[in-house]
Amino acid sequence: MTDLGLVGKRVLVTGAASGIGLETARLLAREGAALVLMDRDEPALDAVAGELRAVARIGGDVTREDDCEAMVAAALSAAGGLDGLAHCAGVSDHVARALEIDIDQWQRIVDVTLRGSFLACRAAARVMLEQKSGSIVTMSSVRGVIGSPRRHAYGPAKAAVSMMTKNLACEWSLHGVRINAIAPGFIRTPMVQRLVDDGKIDERILADRTPMGRLGLPLEIARVSAFLLSDWSSYIAGVTLPVDGGWLAYGGAGPVATH
Ligand code: NAP
């Protein structure tokens, strides 16, 4: 692979114990970045930090402001600065009809998705704005673009993450800090596997509805994160980039192959 110029870059990855965050951390380690890893699943995080020789690892909950400030402080003390944030921590939806949804579960999903993203980005930007350099990647979703029944917390909160990313780009770009979002389609991670196992989504139907005919791999999101963190994307700010096998491009009804 062509050198993205990430050797020695100090990058914080949240949600690093699983799925997209884990694969992002692995790719960044291969690219030579100095990694600071964060997740609420501390035993899994310990194993990943050991595997990847991370310069620091810290457990925490991104909905807590103190935890977000602590993860950035850990990056500062272990690495002396922060060049990138890949904010991958997130939870899946509470699938329920609007009239039946438990409002506390709704609130928790909105908090992890939107409040957690805002707090993580703000904590990282405090350092990056001071340095006048840095790049941040947030995770939106195709569900933040299209409407879906029975997805009343996740989709709206992901749409808000995209808008948050735009607003922050408008505020921070002039000061050397870029921020962009990725909107993954359906990616083969433990989160999606749990939804398949619980019968909440049907993998075959999703694959058939995807122009590329398959679910995505975590590495396919990680590569785009690495690109957005690197100077190869030096003139991109405030976008939400779909990485979805063509999911959002397709406007037909039913499986792609029948059209
Ligand atoms: P995943 O495999 O479940 O990994 C997410 C990681 O984040 C887990 O280790 C999780 O810990 C951790 N986490 C959850 N809440 C946290 C919190 N409050 N503080 C700190 N860590 C927390 O999920 P994924 O599929 O990789 O998803 C990563 C991101 O991509 C999420 O924002 C997700 O919404 C987004 N996304 C994924 C897909 C997809 O198809 N996979 C599609 C669109 C968007 P626990 O295991 O303890 O929860």
Tab-separated table of C-alpha atoms and ligand atoms in Angstrom:
chain	number	residue	atom	x	y	z
A	1	MET	CA	0.000	0.000	0.000
A	2	THR	CA	1.158	3.539	-0.711
A	3	ASP	CA	2.544	5.374	2.301
A	4	LEU	CA	-0.179	7.565	3.813
A	5	GLY	CA	2.342	9.500	5.877
A	6	LEU	CA	0.953	8.253	9.192
A	7	VAL	CA	4.261	6.992	10.602
A	8	GLY	CA	4.682	8.455	14.079
A	9	LYS	CA	1.313	10.257	13.979
A	10	ARG	CA	-0.356	10.199	17.373
A	11	VAL	CA	-3.861	8.840	16.898
A	12	LEU	CA	-6.564	8.173	19.446
A	13	VAL	CA	-9.084	5.458	18.517
A	14	THR	CA	-12.304	5.096	20.529
A	15	GLY	CA	-14.291	1.875	20.366
A	16	ALA	CA	-10.941	0.185	19.728
A	17	ALA	CA	-11.868	-3.130	21.359
A	18	SER	CA	-14.247	-4.275	18.622
A	19	GLY	CA	-15.371	-4.057	15.024
A	20	ILE	CA	-14.550	-0.934	13.037
A	21	GLY	CA	-12.502	0.652	15.842
A	22	LEU	CA	-10.429	-2.507	16.276
A	23	GLU	CA	-9.719	-2.835	12.553
A	24	THR	CA	-8.915	0.896	12.352
A	25	ALA	CA	-6.430	0.525	15.207
A	26	ARG	CA	-4.858	-2.503	13.504
A	27	LEU	CA	-4.483	-0.674	10.183
A	28	LEU	CA	-3.058	2.445	11.837
A	29	ALA	CA	-0.574	0.258	13.731
A	30	ARG	CA	0.552	-1.272	10.418
A	31	GLU	CA	0.920	2.260	9.020
A	32	GLY	CA	3.255	3.131	11.915
A	33	ALA	CA	1.003	5.423	13.979
A	34	ALA	CA	1.512	5.841	17.737
A	35	LEU	CA	-1.789	4.611	19.126
A	36	VAL	CA	-3.840	5.600	22.140
A	37	LEU	CA	-6.794	3.246	22.492
A	38	MET	CA	-10.061	3.782	24.338
A	39	ASP	CA	-13.126	1.591	24.937
A	40	ARG	CA	-15.541	0.758	27.728
A	41	ASP	CA	-14.730	-2.960	27.376
A	42	GLU	CA	-11.474	-2.897	29.344
A	43	PRO	CA	-10.492	-6.604	29.230
A	44	ALA	CA	-10.846	-6.659	25.434
A	45	LEU	CA	-9.050	-3.322	25.199
A	46	ASP	CA	-6.109	-4.655	27.219
A	47	ALA	CA	-5.679	-7.513	24.746
A	48	VAL	CA	-5.819	-5.180	21.736
A	49	ALA	CA	-3.405	-2.677	23.288
A	50	GLY	CA	-0.939	-5.522	23.905
A	51	GLU	CA	-1.333	-6.908	20.375
A	52	LEU	CA	-0.773	-3.508	18.773
A	53	ARG	CA	1.833	-2.163	21.222
A	54	ALA	CA	-0.293	0.928	21.838
A	55	VAL	CA	1.491	3.763	23.629
A	56	ALA	CA	-1.508	4.066	25.961
A	57	ARG	CA	-4.898	2.499	26.605
A	58	ILE	CA	-7.677	3.863	28.728
A	59	GLY	CA	-11.073	2.505	29.694
A	60	GLY	CA	-14.025	4.844	29.793
A	61	ASP	CA	-17.453	5.854	28.604
A	62	VAL	CA	-17.636	8.480	25.850
A	63	THR	CA	-20.874	9.899	27.281
A	64	ARG	CA	-18.870	11.076	30.310
A	65	GLU	CA	-17.033	14.330	29.797
A	66	ASP	CA	-14.375	13.425	32.383
A	67	ASP	CA	-13.602	10.182	30.526
A	68	CYS	CA	-13.215	12.024	27.214
A	69	GLU	CA	-10.897	14.586	28.786
A	70	ALA	CA	-8.951	11.734	30.452
A	71	MET	CA	-8.391	9.882	27.165
A	72	VAL	CA	-6.949	13.022	25.595
A	73	ALA	CA	-4.826	13.658	28.701
A	74	ALA	CA	-3.536	10.080	28.354
A	75	ALA	CA	-2.548	10.826	24.743
A	76	LEU	CA	-0.783	14.000	25.809
A	77	SER	CA	1.169	12.349	28.589
A	78	ALA	CA	2.059	9.182	26.628
A	79	ALA	CA	2.607	10.685	23.185
A	80	GLY	CA	3.086	14.420	23.765
A	81	GLY	CA	0.290	15.512	21.431
A	82	LEU	CA	-2.580	14.348	19.284
A	83	ASP	CA	-2.664	14.329	15.491
A	84	GLY	CA	-5.783	12.268	14.883
A	85	LEU	CA	-8.987	10.992	16.426
A	86	ALA	CA	-10.923	8.062	14.953
A	87	HIS	CA	-14.109	8.123	16.986
A	88	CYS	CA	-15.596	4.648	16.496
A	89	ALA	CA	-17.303	3.972	19.866
A	90	GLY	CA	-20.996	3.404	19.342
A	91	VAL	CA	-24.012	1.221	20.021
A	92	SER	CA	-26.683	-0.229	17.776
A	93	ASP	CA	-30.342	0.666	17.818
A	94	HIS	CA	-33.154	-0.323	20.119
A	95	VAL	CA	-35.473	-1.663	17.426
A	96	ALA	CA	-39.067	-0.793	18.389
A	97	ARG	CA	-42.110	1.018	17.104
A	98	ALA	CA	-42.304	4.689	18.101
A	99	LEU	CA	-45.336	4.145	20.339
A	100	GLU	CA	-43.617	1.325	22.216
A	101	ILE	CA	-40.054	2.535	22.551
A	102	ASP	CA	-38.572	2.726	26.037
A	103	ILE	CA	-37.529	6.362	26.371
A	104	ASP	CA	-34.583	5.552	28.650
A	105	GLN	CA	-33.130	3.192	26.049
A	106	TRP	CA	-33.826	5.830	23.379
A	107	GLN	CA	-31.970	8.412	25.462
A	108	ARG	CA	-28.979	6.106	26.031
A	109	ILE	CA	-28.539	5.527	22.271
A	110	VAL	CA	-28.849	9.243	21.536
A	111	ASP	CA	-26.353	9.996	24.313
A	112	VAL	CA	-23.716	7.485	23.179
A	113	THR	CA	-24.144	8.474	19.541
A	114	LEU	CA	-24.443	12.258	19.678
A	115	ARG	CA	-23.293	13.422	23.108
A	116	GLY	CA	-20.401	10.917	23.038
A	117	SER	CA	-19.315	12.116	19.596
A	118	PHE	CA	-19.478	15.757	20.611
A	119	LEU	CA	-17.561	15.226	23.856
A	120	ALA	CA	-14.866	13.075	22.201
A	121	CYS	CA	-14.371	15.523	19.321
A	122	ARG	CA	-14.342	18.537	21.620
A	123	ALA	CA	-11.788	16.995	23.973
A	124	ALA	CA	-9.501	16.129	21.046
A	125	ALA	CA	-9.943	19.531	19.432
A	126	ARG	CA	-8.844	21.355	22.592
A	127	VAL	CA	-5.355	19.969	21.941
A	128	MET	CA	-5.498	20.099	18.138
A	129	LEU	CA	-6.648	23.724	17.999
A	130	GLU	CA	-3.770	24.665	20.271
A	131	GLN	CA	-1.370	22.791	17.940
A	132	LYS	CA	-3.195	24.249	14.893
A	133	SER	CA	-3.260	20.792	13.311
A	134	GLY	CA	-5.200	17.567	13.473
A	135	SER	CA	-7.789	15.424	11.763
A	136	ILE	CA	-10.914	13.866	13.254
A	137	VAL	CA	-13.146	11.125	11.835
A	138	THR	CA	-16.635	10.486	13.224
A	139	MET	CA	-19.023	7.609	12.482
A	140	SER	CA	-22.404	8.420	10.994
A	141	SER	CA	-24.428	5.740	9.164
A	142	VAL	CA	-26.572	5.177	6.094
A	143	ARG	CA	-29.409	5.070	8.654
A	144	GLY	CA	-28.704	8.746	9.277
A	145	VAL	CA	-29.468	9.447	5.612
A	146	ILE	CA	-32.425	7.215	4.725
A	147	GLY	CA	-35.598	6.810	6.750
A	148	SER	CA	-36.211	3.510	8.554
A	149	PRO	CA	-39.203	2.306	10.569
A	150	ARG	CA	-38.516	1.162	14.163
A	151	ARG	CA	-35.121	2.926	14.297
A	152	HIS	CA	-36.069	6.077	16.192
A	153	ALA	CA	-32.939	6.735	18.219
A	154	TYR	CA	-29.997	5.555	16.097
A	155	GLY	CA	-30.916	7.053	12.703
A	156	PRO	CA	-31.845	10.522	13.968
A	157	ALA	CA	-28.744	10.601	16.192
A	158	LYS	CA	-26.504	9.539	13.279
A	159	ALA	CA	-28.028	12.306	11.118
A	160	ALA	CA	-27.152	14.669	13.961
A	161	VAL	CA	-23.551	13.363	13.993
A	162	SER	CA	-23.285	14.346	10.313
A	163	MET	CA	-24.638	17.815	11.043
A	164	MET	CA	-22.366	18.140	14.081
A	165	THR	CA	-19.423	17.206	11.844
A	166	LYS	CA	-20.374	19.909	9.338
A	167	ASN	CA	-20.754	22.546	12.044
A	168	LEU	CA	-17.442	21.686	13.692
A	169	ALA	CA	-15.700	21.733	10.297
A	170	CYS	CA	-17.074	25.231	9.738
A	171	GLU	CA	-15.644	26.311	13.097
A	172	TRP	CA	-12.298	24.481	13.175
A	173	SER	CA	-11.031	24.208	9.573
A	174	LEU	CA	-9.606	27.722	9.542
A	175	HIS	CA	-7.542	26.781	12.597
A	176	GLY	CA	-5.904	23.730	11.033
A	177	VAL	CA	-8.249	21.034	12.350
A	178	ARG	CA	-10.204	18.963	9.810
A	179	ILE	CA	-13.216	16.854	10.754
A	180	ASN	CA	-15.159	14.460	8.511
A	181	ALA	CA	-17.674	11.666	8.968
A	182	ILE	CA	-18.028	8.237	7.403
A	183	ALA	CA	-21.478	6.768	6.784
A	184	PRO	CA	-20.875	3.005	6.772
A	185	GLY	CA	-23.427	0.750	5.151
A	186	PHE	CA	-23.827	-2.720	6.671
A	187	ILE	CA	-20.443	-3.879	7.915
A	188	ARG	CA	-19.610	-7.330	9.233
A	189	THR	CA	-18.796	-6.476	12.880
A	190	PRO	CA	-19.840	-7.948	16.242
A	191	MET	CA	-22.521	-5.210	16.427
A	192	VAL	CA	-24.124	-6.376	13.182
A	193	GLN	CA	-23.623	-10.042	14.071
A	194	ARG	CA	-25.613	-9.481	17.292
A	195	LEU	CA	-28.474	-7.924	15.260
A	196	VAL	CA	-28.398	-10.910	12.870
A	197	ASP	CA	-28.351	-13.389	15.788
A	198	ASP	CA	-31.295	-11.597	17.454
A	199	GLY	CA	-33.299	-11.701	14.208
A	200	LYS	CA	-33.354	-7.880	14.039
A	201	ILE	CA	-31.796	-7.806	10.555
A	202	ASP	CA	-31.591	-10.335	7.739
A	203	GLU	CA	-28.120	-10.542	6.237
A	204	ARG	CA	-29.335	-12.047	2.930
A	205	ILE	CA	-31.903	-9.278	2.386
A	206	LEU	CA	-29.299	-6.614	3.150
A	207	ALA	CA	-26.761	-8.159	0.770
A	208	ASP	CA	-29.367	-8.444	-1.998
A	209	ARG	CA	-30.350	-4.771	-1.509
A	210	THR	CA	-26.675	-3.689	-1.801
A	211	PRO	CA	-25.452	-2.955	-5.365
A	212	MET	CA	-22.151	-4.706	-4.549
A	213	GLY	CA	-24.111	-7.751	-3.373
A	214	ARG	CA	-22.408	-8.184	-0.005
A	215	LEU	CA	-21.886	-6.663	3.425
A	216	GLY	CA	-18.752	-4.580	3.985
A	217	LEU	CA	-15.682	-5.516	5.983
A	218	PRO	CA	-14.386	-3.463	8.931
A	219	LEU	CA	-11.100	-3.027	7.041
A	220	GLU	CA	-13.004	-1.256	4.252
A	221	ILE	CA	-14.082	1.408	6.751
A	222	ALA	CA	-10.659	1.492	8.424
A	223	ARG	CA	-8.958	2.302	5.109
A	224	VAL	CA	-11.227	5.297	4.560
A	225	SER	CA	-10.622	6.473	8.130
A	226	ALA	CA	-6.866	6.254	7.537
A	227	PHE	CA	-7.266	8.285	4.338
A	228	LEU	CA	-9.317	10.952	6.149
A	229	LEU	CA	-6.796	11.080	8.995
A	230	SER	CA	-3.909	11.499	6.547
A	231	ASP	CA	-2.815	14.463	4.460
A	232	TRP	CA	-4.081	12.626	1.386
A	233	SER	CA	-7.451	14.175	2.274
A	234	SER	CA	-5.961	17.616	3.025
A	235	TYR	CA	-8.722	19.579	1.244
A	236	ILE	CA	-11.699	17.579	2.572
A	237	ALA	CA	-13.635	19.015	5.507
A	238	GLY	CA	-17.168	18.584	6.830
A	239	VAL	CA	-18.227	15.748	4.532
A	240	THR	CA	-20.105	12.569	5.373
A	241	LEU	CA	-18.601	9.981	3.071
A	242	PRO	CA	-20.786	6.916	2.408
A	243	VAL	CA	-18.811	3.653	2.436
A	244	ASP	CA	-21.696	1.362	1.709
A	245	GLY	CA	-21.212	-0.790	-1.395
A	246	GLY	CA	-23.621	1.525	-3.242
A	247	TRP	CA	-26.486	1.208	-0.703
A	248	LEU	CA	-27.397	4.914	-0.834
A	249	ALA	CA	-27.112	5.046	-4.617
A	250	TYR	CA	-29.849	2.439	-5.084
A	251	GLY	CA	-33.399	3.742	-5.309
A	252	GLY	CA	-35.175	0.620	-6.555
A	253	ALA	CA	-37.533	-1.629	-4.640
A	254	GLY	CA	-36.361	-5.101	-3.664
A	255	PRO	CA	-33.171	-6.923	-4.589
A	256	VAL	CA	-30.794	-5.136	-6.969
A	257	ALA	CA	-30.447	-8.237	-9.180
A	258	THR	CA	-34.161	-8.262	-10.098
A	259	HIS	CA	-33.939	-4.802	-11.725
B	1	NAP	P1	-18.942	-2.775	17.735
B	1	NAP	O1	-18.320	-3.944	17.065
B	1	NAP	O2	-20.031	-3.014	18.733
B	1	NAP	O3	-17.782	-1.892	18.405
B	1	NAP	C1	-18.111	-0.716	19.122
B	1	NAP	C2	-17.199	-0.616	20.338
B	1	NAP	O4	-17.520	0.622	21.027
B	1	NAP	C3	-17.438	-1.753	21.350
B	1	NAP	O5	-16.218	-2.215	21.891
B	1	NAP	C4	-18.291	-1.065	22.391
B	1	NAP	O6	-18.244	-1.668	23.665
B	1	NAP	C5	-17.687	0.323	22.414
B	1	NAP	N1	-18.579	1.289	23.065
B	1	NAP	C6	-19.925	1.317	23.011
B	1	NAP	N2	-20.395	2.325	23.752
B	1	NAP	C7	-19.316	2.942	24.305
B	1	NAP	C8	-19.171	4.040	25.171
B	1	NAP	N3	-20.235	4.713	25.646
B	1	NAP	N4	-17.926	4.424	25.533
B	1	NAP	C9	-16.835	3.742	25.072
B	1	NAP	N5	-16.917	2.678	24.256
B	1	NAP	C10	-18.152	2.285	23.865
B	1	NAP	O7	-19.572	-1.767	16.642
B	1	NAP	P2	-19.109	-1.416	15.143
B	1	NAP	O8	-20.016	-2.108	14.233
B	1	NAP	O9	-17.648	-1.545	15.004
B	1	NAP	O10	-19.509	0.133	15.093
B	1	NAP	C11	-18.547	1.180	15.221
B	1	NAP	C12	-19.222	2.505	14.834
B	1	NAP	O11	-19.633	2.440	13.457
B	1	NAP	C13	-20.471	2.821	15.641
B	1	NAP	O12	-20.587	4.210	15.830
B	1	NAP	C14	-21.591	2.354	14.723
B	1	NAP	O13	-22.809	2.996	14.976
B	1	NAP	C15	-21.013	2.747	13.375
B	1	NAP	N6	-21.645	2.010	12.276
B	1	NAP	C16	-21.518	0.661	12.166
B	1	NAP	C17	-22.137	0.001	11.108
B	1	NAP	C18	-22.018	-1.485	10.912
B	1	NAP	O14	-22.656	-2.004	9.984
B	1	NAP	N7	-21.246	-2.204	11.700
B	1	NAP	C19	-22.893	0.726	10.186
B	1	NAP	C20	-23.013	2.094	10.325
B	1	NAP	C21	-22.380	2.733	11.380
B	1	NAP	P3	-19.427	-2.751	24.042
B	1	NAP	O15	-19.141	-3.970	23.227
B	1	NAP	O16	-19.252	-2.918	25.496
B	1	NAP	O17	-20.732	-2.082	23.645
